[in-house]
Each structure stands twice: as structure tokens, then as C-alpha cells.
Coordinates of N, CA and C in Angstrom, one line a residue:
M1 N -2.1 19.4 -13.6 CA -1.3 19.1 -12.2 C -2.1 18.5 -11.4
L2 N -2.1 17.4 -10.5 CA -2.8 16.5 -9.9 C -2.6 17.8 -8.2
T3 N -3.7 17.7 -7.8 CA -3.5 18.1 -6.4 C -3.4 17.2 -5.4
V4 N -3.0 18.2 -4.1 CA -2.5 17.1 -3.1 C -3.6 16.2 -2.9
E5 N -5.0 16.8 -3.1 CA -6.3 16.3 -2.4 C -6.3 15.1 -3.1
V6 N -6.5 15.0 -4.5 CA -6.5 14.2 -5.4 C -5.6 13.0 -5.1
I7 N -4.1 13.1 -5.1 CA -3.5 12.0 -4.6 C -3.8 11.6 -3.3
R8 N -3.7 12.3 -2.5 CA -4.2 11.5 -0.9 C -5.2 10.7 -1.3
A9 N -6.5 11.0 -2.1 CA -7.9 10.5 -2.4 C -7.4 9.0 -2.5
G10 N -6.6 9.2 -3.7 CA -5.9 7.8 -4.3 C -5.2 7.1 -3.8
Q11 N -4.4 7.4 -3.0 CA -3.4 6.6 -2.0 C -4.4 6.2 -0.8
V12 N -5.5 6.7 -0.4 CA -6.4 5.8 0.9 C -6.6 4.8 0.1
L13 N -7.3 5.3 -1.0 CA -8.2 3.6 -1.9 C -7.1 2.8 -2.3
G14 N -5.7 2.9 -2.2 CA -4.8 1.8 -2.7 C -4.1 1.7 -4.0
W15 N -4.7 3.3 -4.8 CA -4.2 3.6 -5.9 C -2.5 3.7 -6.1
S16 N -1.9 3.1 -6.8 CA -0.6 3.7 -7.2 C -0.5 5.2 -8.2
I17 N 0.4 5.9 -8.2 CA 0.4 7.4 -8.3 C 0.2 7.4 -9.9
K18 N 0.9 6.0 -10.7 CA 0.4 6.0 -11.7 C -1.0 5.6 -12.4
D19 N -1.4 4.9 -11.3 CA -3.2 4.9 -11.6 C -4.0 6.2 -11.2
I20 N -3.4 7.2 -10.6 CA -4.2 7.9 -10.0 C -3.8 9.1 -11.0
A21 N -2.8 9.3 -11.7 CA -2.5 10.2 -13.1 C -3.4 10.1 -14.0
A22 N -3.4 8.4 -14.3 CA -4.2 8.0 -15.7 C -5.7 8.3 -15.8
R23 N -6.0 8.3 -14.3 CA -7.6 8.6 -14.0 C -7.8 10.1 -14.2
D24 N -6.8 10.7 -13.5 CA -7.0 12.0 -13.6 C -7.1 12.9 -15.1
T25 N -6.0 12.3 -15.8 CA -5.7 12.4 -17.0 C -6.9 12.0 -18.1
K26 N -7.7 11.1 -17.8 CA -8.9 11.0 -18.1 C -10.2 11.5 -18.3
H27 N -9.9 11.8 -16.8 CA -11.4 12.4 -16.2 C -11.1 14.2 -16.9
R28 N -9.7 14.6 -16.7 CA -9.5 16.0 -17.6 C -10.0 16.0 -19.1
E29 N -9.8 15.0 -19.7 CA -9.5 15.0 -21.0 C -10.8 14.5 -22.0
Q30 N -12.0 13.7 -21.3 CA -13.1 13.8 -21.0 C -14.2 14.3 -20.9
V31 N -15.2 15.1 -21.7 CA -16.4 15.3 -21.2 C -17.5 14.3 -20.9
N32 N -17.6 14.0 -19.5 CA -18.8 12.6 -19.5 C -20.1 13.0 -19.7
P33 N -20.9 11.9 -20.3 CA -22.2 12.2 -20.1 C -22.6 12.1 -18.6
P34 N -23.7 12.5 -18.3 CA -24.1 12.3 -17.1 C -24.1 10.9 -16.7
A35 N -25.1 10.0 -17.3 CA -24.6 8.7 -17.2 C -23.3 8.1 -16.7
R36 N -22.7 8.3 -17.6 CA -21.0 7.8 -17.3 C -20.5 8.3 -16.3
A37 N -20.7 9.7 -15.9 CA -20.0 10.2 -14.9 C -21.1 9.1 -13.5
V38 N -22.1 8.9 -13.4 CA -22.7 8.6 -12.2 C -22.0 7.2 -12.2
A39 N -21.8 6.4 -13.5 CA -21.2 5.1 -13.4 C -19.6 5.0 -12.7
I40 N -19.2 6.1 -13.0 CA -17.7 6.5 -12.7 C -18.1 6.4 -10.8
L41 N -18.7 7.4 -10.7 CA -18.8 7.7 -9.1 C -19.2 6.3 -8.5
R42 N -20.2 5.7 -9.0 CA -20.6 4.5 -8.2 C -19.7 3.6 -7.9
G43 N -19.1 3.1 -8.8 CA -17.6 2.4 -9.2 C -16.5 2.6 -8.4
Q44 N -16.5 4.4 -8.0 CA -15.7 4.7 -6.8 C -16.1 4.6 -5.3
L45 N -17.4 5.0 -5.2 CA -18.2 4.6 -3.8 C -17.9 3.3 -3.7
E46 N -18.3 2.4 -4.4 CA -18.4 0.9 -4.3 C -16.8 0.4 -3.6
E47 N -15.6 0.9 -4.1 CA -14.4 0.7 -3.8 C -14.3 1.1 -2.4
I48 N -14.5 2.4 -2.1 CA -14.4 3.4 -0.8 C -15.3 2.5 0.1
E49 N -16.2 2.0 -0.1 CA -17.0 1.0 0.8 C -16.2 -0.2 1.4
A50 N -16.0 -0.9 0.1 CA -15.3 -1.7 0.7 C -14.1 -1.7 1.6
K51 N -13.3 -0.6 1.4 CA -12.3 -0.7 2.0 C -12.6 0.2 3.4
A52 N -13.8 0.6 3.4 CA -14.2 1.1 4.9 C -14.9 -0.1 5.6
A53 N -15.3 -1.2 4.9 CA -15.4 -2.4 5.8 C -14.5 -3.2 5.9
E54 N -13.2 -3.2 5.0 CA -12.3 -3.8 5.5 C -11.7 -2.9 7.2
L55 N -11.4 -1.6 6.9 CA -11.1 -0.9 8.1 C -12.1 -1.3 9.4
N56 N -13.2 -1.6 9.3 CA -14.2 -1.6 10.3 C -14.0 -3.0 11.1
W57 N -13.7 -4.0 9.9 CA -13.3 -5.0 10.6 C -12.1 -5.4 11.2
M58 N -10.9 -4.6 10.5 CA -9.9 -4.7 11.5 C -9.8 -3.7 12.7
R59 N -10.8 -2.5 12.5 CA -10.6 -1.7 14.3 C -11.3 -2.6 14.9
A60 N -12.5 -3.4 14.5 CA -13.2 -4.5 16.2 C -12.1 -5.5 15.8
Q61 N -11.4 -6.0 15.4 CA -10.3 -6.6 16.2 C -9.3 -6.6 16.9
L62 N -9.0 -5.3 16.7 CA -8.0 -4.6 17.4 C -8.4 -4.0 18.7
R63 N -9.6 -3.7 18.7 CA -10.4 -3.5 20.1 C -10.2 -4.6 20.9
D64 N -10.6 -5.4 20.3 CA -11.0 -6.8 21.0 C -9.5 -7.2 21.6
K65 N -8.9 -7.4 20.8 CA -7.4 -7.6 21.2 C -6.5 -6.9 22.4
L66 N -7.0 -5.5 22.2 CA -6.6 -4.6 23.3 C -6.8 -5.0 24.6
D67 N -8.5 -5.1 24.6 CA -9.4 -5.1 25.8 C -9.0 -6.7 26.5
W68 N -8.4 -7.6 25.3 CA -8.1 -8.5 26.1 C -6.6 -8.5 26.8
I69 N -5.5 -8.0 26.3 CA -4.5 -7.7 26.8 C -5.0 -6.7 28.2
E70 N -5.4 -5.6 27.9 CA -5.6 -5.1 29.2 C -6.1 -5.6 30.3
Q71 N -7.0 -6.3 30.1 CA -7.6 -7.4 31.3 C -6.9 -8.5 31.2
G72 N -5.3 -8.7 31.5 CA -4.8 -9.6 31.5 C -4.5 -10.6 30.8
A73 N -4.8 -10.9 29.6 CA -5.3 -12.1 28.8 C -5.3 -13.2 29.1
H74 N -6.3 -13.2 30.0 CA -6.8 -14.7 30.6 C -8.1 -15.4 29.3
G75 N -8.1 -16.5 29.8 CA -8.5 -17.3 28.7 C -8.5 -16.6 27.0
A76 N -9.3 -17.8 26.5 CA -9.0 -17.3 24.9 C -8.7 -16.2 24.5
Q77 N -8.0 -16.1 23.3 CA -7.7 -14.7 22.7 C -8.3 -14.8 21.6
P78 N -8.9 -13.0 21.4 CA -9.6 -13.3 20.4 C -9.1 -13.4 19.4
G79 N -9.9 -14.3 18.3 CA -9.6 -14.7 17.0 C -10.1 -14.2 16.0
F80 N -9.4 -14.4 14.5 CA -10.3 -13.7 13.4 C -11.6 -14.1 13.3
G81 N -11.5 -15.8 13.3 CA -12.8 -15.7 13.1 C -14.4 -15.7 13.5
Q82 N -14.0 -15.0 14.7 CA -15.2 -14.5 15.6 C -15.8 -13.3 14.3
Y83 N -14.4 -12.5 13.3 CA -14.9 -11.6 12.5 C -15.4 -11.7 11.3
G84 N -15.7 -13.3 11.3 CA -16.3 -13.4 9.8 C -15.2 -14.4 9.0
C85 N -13.8 -14.3 9.5 CA -12.8 -14.5 8.7 C -12.6 -16.2 8.6
R86 N -12.3 -16.9 7.8 CA -12.2 -18.0 8.0 C -10.7 -18.6 7.7
V87 N -10.1 -18.6 9.0 CA -8.6 -19.1 8.8 C -8.4 -20.6 9.5
A88 N -7.3 -21.3 9.0 CA -7.1 -22.2 9.7 C -6.3 -22.0 11.2
A89 N -6.5 -22.9 11.7 CA -6.0 -22.9 13.4 C -4.6 -22.6 13.6
P90 N -4.1 -21.7 14.1 CA -2.7 -21.5 14.5 C -2.1 -23.0 14.6
V91 N -0.9 -22.8 14.3 CA 0.0 -24.6 14.4 C 1.0 -23.8 15.5
S92 N 0.7 -24.6 16.6 CA 2.0 -24.6 17.5 C 3.2 -25.1 17.0
V93 N 4.4 -24.5 17.2 CA 5.6 -24.9 17.0 C 6.3 -25.3 18.1

């Protein structure tokens, strides 16, 4: 049976319950040699680091937007471009 911690960690990474269960089953059924275990853990670490980078980007954008609003929303509003995101200019309706 999966523990709550395993399920929660998988959900944070964006994995479905089916993916979490499959990974857990594979882990429990196999005795991984150290080299294989290291490869698996490195892959999981890369996924977590990518998610962390996305969250840091989102946090910076939200903080700047909040500061802009709290200071009266004067001047140009913070845009995604200043965070390295290449998006088209907003379309006026």
C-alpha cells in the first residue's frame, strides 16, 4: 500500500495516481543495483529542480504584480517578458 507521503510527493511533481502507483510498484518489485538507483534518483531530482524553477518564476512574477498593484498600478504593468518568457504582446479588444 502506498503511503501518504509517497502519494503527496508524486502529486507535487504532477504525476497522476496511476503513475505514482506504477513507480512505487516498480520500485518495490525490483532490487536496483546502486548505479540504477542513482540514475533513477538523478532523474527524479531533475524533475523536482525543473518544477522549482517554474515556481520561482511564478513567485517573482506574482510578487512584482502585487507590488505594482499595491503602489497604485501606475506605469507599465510587469509583464512576463521580464522573466524570460517570450510571449506576444497582448491584443487590444
